[in-house]
Short mmCIF file of C-alpha atoms and ligand atoms in Angstrom, two decimals:
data_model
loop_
_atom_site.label_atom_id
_atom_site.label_comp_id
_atom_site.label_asym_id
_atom_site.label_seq_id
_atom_site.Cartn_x
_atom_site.Cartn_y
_atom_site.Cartn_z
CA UNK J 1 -2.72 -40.04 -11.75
CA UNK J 2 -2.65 -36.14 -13.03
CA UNK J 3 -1.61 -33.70 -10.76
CA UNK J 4 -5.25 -32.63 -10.40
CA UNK J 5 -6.81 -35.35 -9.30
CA UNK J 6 -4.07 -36.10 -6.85
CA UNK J 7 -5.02 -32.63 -5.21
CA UNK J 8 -8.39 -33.62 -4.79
CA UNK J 9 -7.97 -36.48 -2.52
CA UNK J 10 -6.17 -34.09 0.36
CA UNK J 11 -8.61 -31.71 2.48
CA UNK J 12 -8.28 -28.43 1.51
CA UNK J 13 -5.90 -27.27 4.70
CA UNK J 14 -4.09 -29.76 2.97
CA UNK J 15 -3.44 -28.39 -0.16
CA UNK J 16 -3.62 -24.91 0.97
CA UNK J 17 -0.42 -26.18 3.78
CA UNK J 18 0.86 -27.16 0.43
CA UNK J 19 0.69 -24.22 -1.66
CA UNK J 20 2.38 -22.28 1.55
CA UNK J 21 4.70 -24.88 2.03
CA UNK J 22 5.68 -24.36 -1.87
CA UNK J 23 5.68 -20.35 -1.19
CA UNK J 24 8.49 -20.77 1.09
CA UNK J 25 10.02 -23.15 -0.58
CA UNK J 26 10.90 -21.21 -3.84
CA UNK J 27 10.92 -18.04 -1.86
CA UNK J 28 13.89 -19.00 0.66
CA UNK J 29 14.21 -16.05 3.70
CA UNK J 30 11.74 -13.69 2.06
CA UNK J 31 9.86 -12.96 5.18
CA UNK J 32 7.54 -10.50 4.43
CA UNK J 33 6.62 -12.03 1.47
CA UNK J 34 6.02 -15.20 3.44
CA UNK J 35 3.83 -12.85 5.96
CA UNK J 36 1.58 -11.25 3.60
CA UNK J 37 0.70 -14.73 1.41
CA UNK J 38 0.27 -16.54 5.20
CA UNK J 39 -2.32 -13.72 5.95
CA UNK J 40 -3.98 -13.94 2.94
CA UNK J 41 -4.43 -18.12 2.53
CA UNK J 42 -5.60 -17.43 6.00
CA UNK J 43 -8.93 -16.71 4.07
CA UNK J 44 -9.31 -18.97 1.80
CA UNK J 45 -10.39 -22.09 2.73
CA UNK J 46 -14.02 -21.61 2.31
CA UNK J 47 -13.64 -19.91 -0.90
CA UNK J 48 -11.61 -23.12 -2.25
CA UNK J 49 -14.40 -25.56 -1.21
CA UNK J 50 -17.09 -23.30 -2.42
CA UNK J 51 -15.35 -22.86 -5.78
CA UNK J 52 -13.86 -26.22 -6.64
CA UNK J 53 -13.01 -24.32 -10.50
CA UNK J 54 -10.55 -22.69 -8.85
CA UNK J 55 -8.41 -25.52 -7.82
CA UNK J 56 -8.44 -27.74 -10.47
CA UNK J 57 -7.17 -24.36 -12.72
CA UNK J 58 -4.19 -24.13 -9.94
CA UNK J 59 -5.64 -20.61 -9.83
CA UNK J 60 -4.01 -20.34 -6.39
CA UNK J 61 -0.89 -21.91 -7.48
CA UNK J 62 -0.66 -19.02 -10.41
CA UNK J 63 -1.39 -16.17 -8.47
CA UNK J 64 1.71 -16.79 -6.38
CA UNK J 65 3.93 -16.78 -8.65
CA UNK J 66 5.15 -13.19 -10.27
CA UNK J 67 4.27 -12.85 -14.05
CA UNK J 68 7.67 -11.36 -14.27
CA UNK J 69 10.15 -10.29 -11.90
CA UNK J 70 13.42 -7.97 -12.80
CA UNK J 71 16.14 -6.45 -11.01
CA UNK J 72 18.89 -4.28 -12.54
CA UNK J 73 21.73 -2.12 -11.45
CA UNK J 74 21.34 1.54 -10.63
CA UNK J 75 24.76 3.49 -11.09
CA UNK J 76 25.05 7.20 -10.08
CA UNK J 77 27.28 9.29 -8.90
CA UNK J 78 26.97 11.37 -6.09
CA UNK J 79 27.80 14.80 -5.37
CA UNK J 80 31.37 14.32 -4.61
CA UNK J 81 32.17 12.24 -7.98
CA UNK J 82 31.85 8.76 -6.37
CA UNK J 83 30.22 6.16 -8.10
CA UNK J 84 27.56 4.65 -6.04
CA UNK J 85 25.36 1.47 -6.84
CA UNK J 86 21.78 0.41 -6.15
CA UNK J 87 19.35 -2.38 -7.15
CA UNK J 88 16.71 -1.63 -8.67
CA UNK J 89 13.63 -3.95 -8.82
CA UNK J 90 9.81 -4.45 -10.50
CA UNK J 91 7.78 -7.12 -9.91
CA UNK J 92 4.63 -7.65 -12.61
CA UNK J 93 2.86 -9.74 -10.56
CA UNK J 94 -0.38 -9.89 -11.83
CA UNK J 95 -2.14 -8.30 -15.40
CA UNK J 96 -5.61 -10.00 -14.97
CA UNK J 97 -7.29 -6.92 -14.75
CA UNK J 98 -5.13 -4.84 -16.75
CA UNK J 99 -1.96 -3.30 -17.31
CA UNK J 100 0.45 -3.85 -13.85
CA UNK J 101 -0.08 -0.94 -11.64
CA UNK J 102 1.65 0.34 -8.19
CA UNK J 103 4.25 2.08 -6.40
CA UNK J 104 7.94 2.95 -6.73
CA UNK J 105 9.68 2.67 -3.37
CA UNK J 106 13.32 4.04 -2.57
CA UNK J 107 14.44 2.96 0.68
CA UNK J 108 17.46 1.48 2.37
CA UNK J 109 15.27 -1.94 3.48
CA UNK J 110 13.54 -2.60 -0.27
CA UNK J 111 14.51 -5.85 -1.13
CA UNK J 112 12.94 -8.70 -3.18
CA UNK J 113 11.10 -10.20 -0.21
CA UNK J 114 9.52 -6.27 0.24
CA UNK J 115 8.56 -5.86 -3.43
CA UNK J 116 7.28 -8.96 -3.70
CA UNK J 117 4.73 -8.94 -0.47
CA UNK J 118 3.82 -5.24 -1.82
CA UNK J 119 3.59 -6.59 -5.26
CA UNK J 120 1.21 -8.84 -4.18
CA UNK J 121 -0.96 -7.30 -1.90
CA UNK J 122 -1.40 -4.83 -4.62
CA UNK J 123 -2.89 -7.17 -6.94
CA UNK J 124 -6.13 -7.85 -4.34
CA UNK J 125 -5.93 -3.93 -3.57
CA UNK J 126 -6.51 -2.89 -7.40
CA UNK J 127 -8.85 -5.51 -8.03
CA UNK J 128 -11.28 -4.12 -4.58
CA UNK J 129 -10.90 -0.87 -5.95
CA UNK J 130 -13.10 -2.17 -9.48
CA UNK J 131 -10.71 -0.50 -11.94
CA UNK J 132 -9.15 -2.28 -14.81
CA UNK J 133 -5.72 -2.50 -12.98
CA UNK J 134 -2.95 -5.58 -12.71
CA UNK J 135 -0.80 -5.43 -9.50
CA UNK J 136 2.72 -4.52 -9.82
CA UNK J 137 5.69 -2.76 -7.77
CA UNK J 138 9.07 -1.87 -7.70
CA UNK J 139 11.93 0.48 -6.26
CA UNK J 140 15.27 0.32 -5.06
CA UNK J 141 17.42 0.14 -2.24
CA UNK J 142 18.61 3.25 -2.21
CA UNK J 143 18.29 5.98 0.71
CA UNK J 144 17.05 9.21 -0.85
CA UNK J 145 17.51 10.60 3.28
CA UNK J 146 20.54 12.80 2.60
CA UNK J 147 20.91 13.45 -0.52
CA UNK J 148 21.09 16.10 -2.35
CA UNK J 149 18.43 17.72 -5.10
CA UNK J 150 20.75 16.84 -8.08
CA UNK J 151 21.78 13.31 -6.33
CA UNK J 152 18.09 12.52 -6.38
CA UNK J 153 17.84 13.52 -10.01
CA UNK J 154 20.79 11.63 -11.16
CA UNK J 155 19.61 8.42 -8.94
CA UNK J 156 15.90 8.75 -10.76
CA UNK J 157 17.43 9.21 -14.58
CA UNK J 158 19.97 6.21 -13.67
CA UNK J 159 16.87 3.86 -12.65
CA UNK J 160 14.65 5.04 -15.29
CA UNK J 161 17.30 4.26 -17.84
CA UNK J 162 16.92 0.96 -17.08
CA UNK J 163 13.12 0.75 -16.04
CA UNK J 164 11.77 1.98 -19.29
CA UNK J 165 12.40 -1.37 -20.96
CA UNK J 166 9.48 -3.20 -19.27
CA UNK J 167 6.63 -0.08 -18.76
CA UNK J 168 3.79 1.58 -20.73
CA UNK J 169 0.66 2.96 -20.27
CA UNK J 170 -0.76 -0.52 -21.65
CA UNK J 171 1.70 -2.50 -19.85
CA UNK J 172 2.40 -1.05 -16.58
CA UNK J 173 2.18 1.74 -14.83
CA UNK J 174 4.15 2.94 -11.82
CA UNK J 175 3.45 5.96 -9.51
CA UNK J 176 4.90 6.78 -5.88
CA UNK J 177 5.63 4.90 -2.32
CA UNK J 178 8.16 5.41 0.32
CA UNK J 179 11.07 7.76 -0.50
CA UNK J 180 9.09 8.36 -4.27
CA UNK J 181 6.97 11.91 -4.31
CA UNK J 182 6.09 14.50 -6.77
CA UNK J 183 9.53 14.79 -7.03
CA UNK J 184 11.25 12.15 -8.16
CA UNK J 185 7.65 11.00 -10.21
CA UNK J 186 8.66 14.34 -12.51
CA UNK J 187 12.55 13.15 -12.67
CA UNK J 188 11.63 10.14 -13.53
CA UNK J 189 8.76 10.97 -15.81
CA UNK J 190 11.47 13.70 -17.37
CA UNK J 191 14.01 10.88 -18.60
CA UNK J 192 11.23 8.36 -19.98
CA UNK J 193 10.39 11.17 -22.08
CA UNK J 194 14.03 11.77 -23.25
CA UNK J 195 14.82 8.26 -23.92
CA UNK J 196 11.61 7.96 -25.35
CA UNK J 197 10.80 10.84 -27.53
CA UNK J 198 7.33 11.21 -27.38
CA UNK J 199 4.92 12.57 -24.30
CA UNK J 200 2.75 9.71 -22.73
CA UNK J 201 1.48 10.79 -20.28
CA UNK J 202 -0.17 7.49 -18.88
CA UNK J 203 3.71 5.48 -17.96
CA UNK J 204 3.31 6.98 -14.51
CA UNK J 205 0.85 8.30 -11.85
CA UNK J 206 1.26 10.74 -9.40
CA UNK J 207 2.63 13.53 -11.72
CA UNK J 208 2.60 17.31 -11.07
CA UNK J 209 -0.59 19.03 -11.95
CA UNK J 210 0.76 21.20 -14.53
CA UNK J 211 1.88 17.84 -16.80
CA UNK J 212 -0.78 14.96 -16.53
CA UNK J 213 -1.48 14.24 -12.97
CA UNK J 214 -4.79 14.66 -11.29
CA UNK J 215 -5.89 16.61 -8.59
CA UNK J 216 -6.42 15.11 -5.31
CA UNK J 217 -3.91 12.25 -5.75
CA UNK J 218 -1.70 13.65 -3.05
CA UNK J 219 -4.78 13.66 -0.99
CA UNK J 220 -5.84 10.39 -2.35
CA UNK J 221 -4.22 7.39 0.36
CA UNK J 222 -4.95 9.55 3.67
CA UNK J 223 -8.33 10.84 2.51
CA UNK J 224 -9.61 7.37 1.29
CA UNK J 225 -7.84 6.22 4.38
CA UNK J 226 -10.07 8.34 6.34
CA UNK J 227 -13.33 7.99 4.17
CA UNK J 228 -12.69 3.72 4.78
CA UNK J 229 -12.48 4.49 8.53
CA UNK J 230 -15.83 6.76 8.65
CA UNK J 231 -17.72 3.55 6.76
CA UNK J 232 -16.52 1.19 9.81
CA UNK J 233 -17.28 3.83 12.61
CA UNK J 234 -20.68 4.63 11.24
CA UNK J 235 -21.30 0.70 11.41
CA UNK J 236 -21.89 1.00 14.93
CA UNK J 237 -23.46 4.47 15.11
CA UNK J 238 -20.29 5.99 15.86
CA UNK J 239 -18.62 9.30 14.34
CA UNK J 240 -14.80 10.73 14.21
CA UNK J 241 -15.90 13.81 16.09
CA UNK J 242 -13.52 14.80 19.01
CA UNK J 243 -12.28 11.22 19.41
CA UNK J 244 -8.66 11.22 20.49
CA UNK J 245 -6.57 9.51 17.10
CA UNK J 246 -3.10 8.63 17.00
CA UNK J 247 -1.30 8.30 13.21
CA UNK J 248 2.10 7.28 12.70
CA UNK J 249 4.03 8.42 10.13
CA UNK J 250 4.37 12.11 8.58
CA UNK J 251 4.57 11.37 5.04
CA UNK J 252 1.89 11.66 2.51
CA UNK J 253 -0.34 9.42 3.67
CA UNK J 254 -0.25 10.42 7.52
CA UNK J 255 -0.01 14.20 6.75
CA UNK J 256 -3.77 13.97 4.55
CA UNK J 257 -5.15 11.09 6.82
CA UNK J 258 -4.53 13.60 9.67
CA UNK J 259 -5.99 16.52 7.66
CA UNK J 260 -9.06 15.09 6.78
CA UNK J 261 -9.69 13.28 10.26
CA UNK J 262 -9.21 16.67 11.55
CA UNK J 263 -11.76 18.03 9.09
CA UNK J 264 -14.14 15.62 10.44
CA UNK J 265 -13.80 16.16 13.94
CA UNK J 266 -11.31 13.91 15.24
CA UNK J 267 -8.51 15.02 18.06
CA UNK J 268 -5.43 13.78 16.75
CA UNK J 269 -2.69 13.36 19.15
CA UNK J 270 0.45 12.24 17.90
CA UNK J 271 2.62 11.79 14.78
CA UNK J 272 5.85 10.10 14.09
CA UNK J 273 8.90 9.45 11.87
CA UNK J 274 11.30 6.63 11.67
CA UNK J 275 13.58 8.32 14.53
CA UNK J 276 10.33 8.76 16.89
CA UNK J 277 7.19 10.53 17.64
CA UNK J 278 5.55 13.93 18.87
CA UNK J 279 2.72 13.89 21.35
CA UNK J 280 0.78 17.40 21.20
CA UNK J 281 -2.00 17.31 23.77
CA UNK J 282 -3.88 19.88 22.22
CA UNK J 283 -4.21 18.38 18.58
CA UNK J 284 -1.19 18.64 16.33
CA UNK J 285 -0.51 21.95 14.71
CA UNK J 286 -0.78 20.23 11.00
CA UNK J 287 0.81 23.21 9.14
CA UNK J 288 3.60 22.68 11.31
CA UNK J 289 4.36 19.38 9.96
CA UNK J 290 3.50 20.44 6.28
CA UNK J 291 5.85 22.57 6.58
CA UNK J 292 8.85 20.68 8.25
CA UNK J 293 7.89 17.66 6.04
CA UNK J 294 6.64 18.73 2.69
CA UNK J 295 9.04 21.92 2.57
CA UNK J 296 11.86 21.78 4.86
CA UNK J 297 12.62 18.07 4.42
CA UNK J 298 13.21 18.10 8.09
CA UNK J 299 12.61 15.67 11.30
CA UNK J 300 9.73 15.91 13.37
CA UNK J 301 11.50 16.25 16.43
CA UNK J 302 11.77 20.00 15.09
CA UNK J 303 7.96 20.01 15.63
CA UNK J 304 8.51 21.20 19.42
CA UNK J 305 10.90 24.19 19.08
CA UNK J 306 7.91 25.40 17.31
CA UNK J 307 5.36 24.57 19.82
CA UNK J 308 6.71 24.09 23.62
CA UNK J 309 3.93 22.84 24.52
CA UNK J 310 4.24 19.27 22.58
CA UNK J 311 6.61 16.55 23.87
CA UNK J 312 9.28 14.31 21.52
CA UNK J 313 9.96 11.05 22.44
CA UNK J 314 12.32 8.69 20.46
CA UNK J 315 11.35 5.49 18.85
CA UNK J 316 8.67 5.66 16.50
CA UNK J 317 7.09 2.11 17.57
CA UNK J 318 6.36 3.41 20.85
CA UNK J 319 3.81 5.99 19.62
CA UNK J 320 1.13 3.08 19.85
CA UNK J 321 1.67 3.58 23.69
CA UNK J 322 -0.12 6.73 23.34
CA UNK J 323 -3.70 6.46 24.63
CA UNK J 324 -6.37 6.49 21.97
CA UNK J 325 -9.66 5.39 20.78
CA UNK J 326 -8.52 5.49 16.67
CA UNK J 327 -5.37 4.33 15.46
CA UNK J 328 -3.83 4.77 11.85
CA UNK J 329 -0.44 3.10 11.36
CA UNK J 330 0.59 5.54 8.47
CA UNK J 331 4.20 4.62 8.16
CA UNK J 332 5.35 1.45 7.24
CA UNK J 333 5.32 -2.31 7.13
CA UNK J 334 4.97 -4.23 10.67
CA UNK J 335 5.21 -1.40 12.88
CA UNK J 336 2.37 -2.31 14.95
CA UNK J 337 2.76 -5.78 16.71
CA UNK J 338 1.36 -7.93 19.36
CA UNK J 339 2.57 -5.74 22.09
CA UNK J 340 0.96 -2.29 20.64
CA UNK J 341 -1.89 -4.37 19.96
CA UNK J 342 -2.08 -5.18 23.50
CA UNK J 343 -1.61 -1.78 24.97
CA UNK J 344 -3.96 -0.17 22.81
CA UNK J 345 -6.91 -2.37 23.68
CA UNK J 346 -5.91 -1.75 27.38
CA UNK J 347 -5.95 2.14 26.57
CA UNK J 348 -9.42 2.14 25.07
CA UNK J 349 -9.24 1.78 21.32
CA UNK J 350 -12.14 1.25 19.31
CA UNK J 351 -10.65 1.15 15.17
CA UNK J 352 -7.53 0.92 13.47
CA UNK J 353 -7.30 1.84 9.80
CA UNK J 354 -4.59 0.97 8.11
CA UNK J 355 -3.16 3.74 5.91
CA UNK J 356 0.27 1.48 5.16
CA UNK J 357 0.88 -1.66 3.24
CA UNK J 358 0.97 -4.31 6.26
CA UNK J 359 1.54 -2.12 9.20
CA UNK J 360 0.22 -4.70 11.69
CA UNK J 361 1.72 -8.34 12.10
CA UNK J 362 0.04 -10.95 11.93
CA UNK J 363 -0.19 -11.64 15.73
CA UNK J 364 -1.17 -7.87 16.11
CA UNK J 365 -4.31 -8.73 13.74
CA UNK J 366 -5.47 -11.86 15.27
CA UNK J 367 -5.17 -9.97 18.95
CA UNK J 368 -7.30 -6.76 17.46
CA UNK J 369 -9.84 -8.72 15.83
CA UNK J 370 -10.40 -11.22 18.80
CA UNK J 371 -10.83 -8.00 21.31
CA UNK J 372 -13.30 -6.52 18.82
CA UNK J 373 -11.90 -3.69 17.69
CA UNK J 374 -13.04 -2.51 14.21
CA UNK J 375 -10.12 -3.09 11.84
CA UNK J 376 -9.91 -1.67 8.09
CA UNK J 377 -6.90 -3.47 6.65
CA UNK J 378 -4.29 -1.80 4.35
CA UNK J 379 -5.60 -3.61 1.30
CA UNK J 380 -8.84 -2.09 1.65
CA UNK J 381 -8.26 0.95 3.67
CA UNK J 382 -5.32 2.54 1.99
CA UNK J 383 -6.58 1.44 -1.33
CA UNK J 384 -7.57 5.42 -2.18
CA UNK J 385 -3.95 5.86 -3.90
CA UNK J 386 -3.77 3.59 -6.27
CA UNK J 387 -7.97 4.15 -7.17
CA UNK J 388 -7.04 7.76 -7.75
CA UNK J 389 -4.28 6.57 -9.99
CA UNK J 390 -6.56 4.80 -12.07
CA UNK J 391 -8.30 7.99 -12.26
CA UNK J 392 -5.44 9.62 -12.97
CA UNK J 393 -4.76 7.23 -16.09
CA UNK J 394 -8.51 7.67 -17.22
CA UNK J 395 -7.98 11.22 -17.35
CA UNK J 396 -4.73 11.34 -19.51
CA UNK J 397 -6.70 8.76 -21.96
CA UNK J 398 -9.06 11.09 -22.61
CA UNK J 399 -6.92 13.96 -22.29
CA UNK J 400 -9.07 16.06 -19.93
CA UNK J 401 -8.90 16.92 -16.16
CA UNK J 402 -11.28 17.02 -13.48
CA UNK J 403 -11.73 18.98 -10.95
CA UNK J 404 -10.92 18.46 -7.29
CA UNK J 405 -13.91 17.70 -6.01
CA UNK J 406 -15.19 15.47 -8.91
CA UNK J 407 -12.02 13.20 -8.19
CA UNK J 408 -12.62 13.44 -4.66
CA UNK J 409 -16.43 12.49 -5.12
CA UNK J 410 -15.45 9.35 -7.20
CA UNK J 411 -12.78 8.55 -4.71
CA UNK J 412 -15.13 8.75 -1.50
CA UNK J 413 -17.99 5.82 -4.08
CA UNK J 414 -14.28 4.17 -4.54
CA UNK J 415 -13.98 3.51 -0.65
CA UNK J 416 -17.24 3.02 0.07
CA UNK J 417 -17.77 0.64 -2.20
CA UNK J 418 -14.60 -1.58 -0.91
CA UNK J 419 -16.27 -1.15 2.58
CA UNK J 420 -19.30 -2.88 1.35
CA UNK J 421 -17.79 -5.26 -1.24
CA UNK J 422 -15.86 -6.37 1.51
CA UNK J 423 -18.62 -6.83 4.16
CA UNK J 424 -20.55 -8.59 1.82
CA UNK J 425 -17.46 -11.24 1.01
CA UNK J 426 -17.09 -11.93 4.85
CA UNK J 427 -20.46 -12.48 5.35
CA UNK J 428 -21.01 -14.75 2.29
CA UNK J 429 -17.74 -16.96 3.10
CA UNK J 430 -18.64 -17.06 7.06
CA UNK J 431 -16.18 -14.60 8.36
CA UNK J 432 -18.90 -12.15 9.34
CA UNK J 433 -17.24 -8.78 10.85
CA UNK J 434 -13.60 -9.87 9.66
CA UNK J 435 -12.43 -7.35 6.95
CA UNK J 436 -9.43 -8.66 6.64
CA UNK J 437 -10.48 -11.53 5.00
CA UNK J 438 -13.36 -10.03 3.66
CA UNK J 439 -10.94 -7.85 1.48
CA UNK J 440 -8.94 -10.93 0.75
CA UNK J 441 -11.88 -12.48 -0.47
CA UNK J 442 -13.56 -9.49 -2.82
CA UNK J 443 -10.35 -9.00 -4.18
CA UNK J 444 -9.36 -12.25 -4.97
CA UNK J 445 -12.80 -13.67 -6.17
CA UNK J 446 -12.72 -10.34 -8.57
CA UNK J 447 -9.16 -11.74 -10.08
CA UNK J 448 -10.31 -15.26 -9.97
CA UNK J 449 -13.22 -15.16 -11.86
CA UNK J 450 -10.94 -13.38 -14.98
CA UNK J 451 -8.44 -15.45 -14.58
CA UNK J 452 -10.69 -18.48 -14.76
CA UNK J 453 -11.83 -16.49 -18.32
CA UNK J 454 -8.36 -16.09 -19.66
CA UNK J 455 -7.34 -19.70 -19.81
CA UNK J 456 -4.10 -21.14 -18.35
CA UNK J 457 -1.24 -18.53 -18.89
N1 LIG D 1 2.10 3.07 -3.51
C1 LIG D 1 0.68 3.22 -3.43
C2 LIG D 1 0.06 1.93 -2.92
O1 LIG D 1 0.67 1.27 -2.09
C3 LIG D 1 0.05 3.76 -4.69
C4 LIG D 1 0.30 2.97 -5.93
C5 LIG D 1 -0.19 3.66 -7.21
O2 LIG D 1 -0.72 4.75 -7.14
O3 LIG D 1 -0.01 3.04 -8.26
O4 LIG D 1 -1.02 1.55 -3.25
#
């Protein structure tokens, strides 16, 4: 008996048990990877049984594994002539839609396990954002906290070196995450050129203005973050406008989620960094943080020599014990669990939007969605980077720019069309009001039906 119809004697827990079971199987200890595929088989069962296609074309079974996965040695050497060595990874995971597309990320934790679950949670991101984009991601384990100006640049021309081999503006397409800014986007855009010899513009996103990138990409993750969250609000006749907000983080996507709640209305209260968080009763001072963040490189405990008034507590997880009635987890993978989850119902919250890749755990969803609370999930909700990317890319095809509000315009359609695509999914596959699998759904059905187009590869 074939493989195929085997399958089709088991129920489809079953197989989907199975295709987990397989997941962790090949993927021994890689936790967050195991995290972020549990969440997302989580929703589909009913698209399975409604679209029996996609199991006898194992389109599950394909999705879950990488198209490509490499990892290569970064050497450098540091300011005081020691040779230091990173790993550097990229995972293609998925070109259905088009070239690979997604974030660098230089931090101490990146491992495969991390590139992998952002590798694949980009795929379903790209594909809700409607853009010809493949998912992809990448980075390295090293700790750009520390280091010095010509450090970074030596670390970026060391991993670009080596990166260039498997990128192109047909083929894929980085741009920024953690620990990867405007920065180290031009040091590494710099050396591809070198090695290179030619200008293409289009082999990264997230460039400086004055050399290919676009205007409002900066803006792009906390904006869209923010535009996601004013979609769920408005579902139940309800507006940003003085409500108290809480946003973790203070990098790129926290400092222009805060900016534009602000813009809008909203209170917001508190801020963090990985060594803890600021609570300013009176609405953080947001030029205050541009300034210690963007400029100064600082910590945002230096946030209250500047204003007395605001109080610094250490341990960023703890700034979810901060009462609010909106909550954007801005900084980084699982740093909202079942515990914030719990004290932030009992403190009055009403939505969460996430503005990071798979800030809550798993528990911490369940828990939010059970008590009502209106959740955006990352996929959906922090999808305004990469669709500004693709924008981005359009732009250096054709050789043009647009202005800041026409990218802004497009990206605002962008989010509100996820919000609705993704309504409509959880509706149609009887998970009415559950965006999390809504998004799982719209995304995946998007990448399913092309893959179902392209054959078996
Ligand atoms: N790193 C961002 C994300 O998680 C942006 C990726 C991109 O612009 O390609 O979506």
């Amino acid at each position: 008996m074939s493989k195929l119809i085997q399958d089709h004697t088991s129920t489809t827990e079953t197989y989907i048990q199975s295709i987990y079971d397989t997941v962790i199987k090949r993927n021994p200890g890689e936790q967050e990877f195991h995290q972020a595929v549990n969440e997302f088989l989580e929703s589909m069962a009913p698209v399975i049984e409604q679209h029996p296609e996609y199991r006898q074309h194992a389109v599950l079974e394909r999705l879950l594994e990488p198209e490509r996965l490499v990892s290569f040695r970064v050497p450098w050497v540091d300011d005081h002539g020691q040779v230091q060595v990173n790993r550097g990874f990229r995972v293609q995971f998925n070109s259905t839609l088009g070239p690979y597309k997604g974030g660098l990320r230089f931090h101490e934790t990146v491992n495969s396990s991390i590139i992998k679950f952002l590798g694949f949670e980009q795929i379903f991101k790209n594909a809700l954002t409607g853009q010809p984009i493949g998912g992809g991601k990448g980075g390295s384990d090293f700790d750009p906290k520390g280091k010095s100006d010509m450090e970074i640049m030596r670390f970026c021309q060391s991993f670009m070196t080596e990166l260039y081999k498997y990128i192109g503006s047909d083929v894929d397409v980085p741009a920024g995450d953690i620990g990867v800014g405007g920065r180290e986007i031009g040091y590494l855009f710099g050396q591809y050129k070198r090695i290179r010899g030619g200008n293409e513009p289009g082999i990264l996103t997230g460039k400086g203005i004055g050399y290919g990138g676009s205007l409002a990409r900066t803006e792009a993750t906390g904006y869209g973050c923010i535009y996601f969250l004013q979609e769920l609000l408005s579902s139940r006749g309800l507006h940003l406008q003085g409500r108290r907000t809480v946003v973790s983080g203070s990098g790129n996507v926290s400092i222009f989620a805060m900016e534009k709640a602000q813009e809008l209305g909203a209170i917001v209260v508190a801020c963090s960094d990985s060594g803890g968080y600021i609570v300013d009763p009176n609405g953080i001072k947001l030029d205050t943080v541009k300034q210690i963040k963007l400029v100064e490189g600082g910590r945002i405990r230096d946030y209250v020599t500047h204003h007395p008034e605001a109080s610094y507590h250490y341990g960023s997880t703890d700034i979810w014990s901060v009462p609010c009635e909106i909550a954007l987890p801005c900084a980084t993978q699982n740093e909202l669990d079942a515990a914030a989850a719990r004290r932030l119902i009992g403190n009055g919250l009403i939505a969460i939007a996430e503005g990071a890749n798979m800030p809550s755990t798993l528990d911490a969803v369940h828990l939010l969605l059970d008590n009502d609370i209106l959740f955006g999930p990352a996929k959906a909700a922090n999808a305004g980077g990469v669709a500004v990317s693709a924008l981005e890319m359009a732009q250096n095809s054709m050789r043009l720019s647009w202005s800041f509000d026409e990218v802004d315009d497009k990206l605002k359609q962008i989010m509100q069309h996820i919000y609705r695509d993704s309504v409509q999914a959880a509706k149609t596959y009887g998970f009415e009001g559950n965006l999390v699998a809504g998004a799982n759904i719209a995304g995946f059905r998007r990448v399913a039906e092309a893959m179902l187009q392209q054959g078996i590869i």
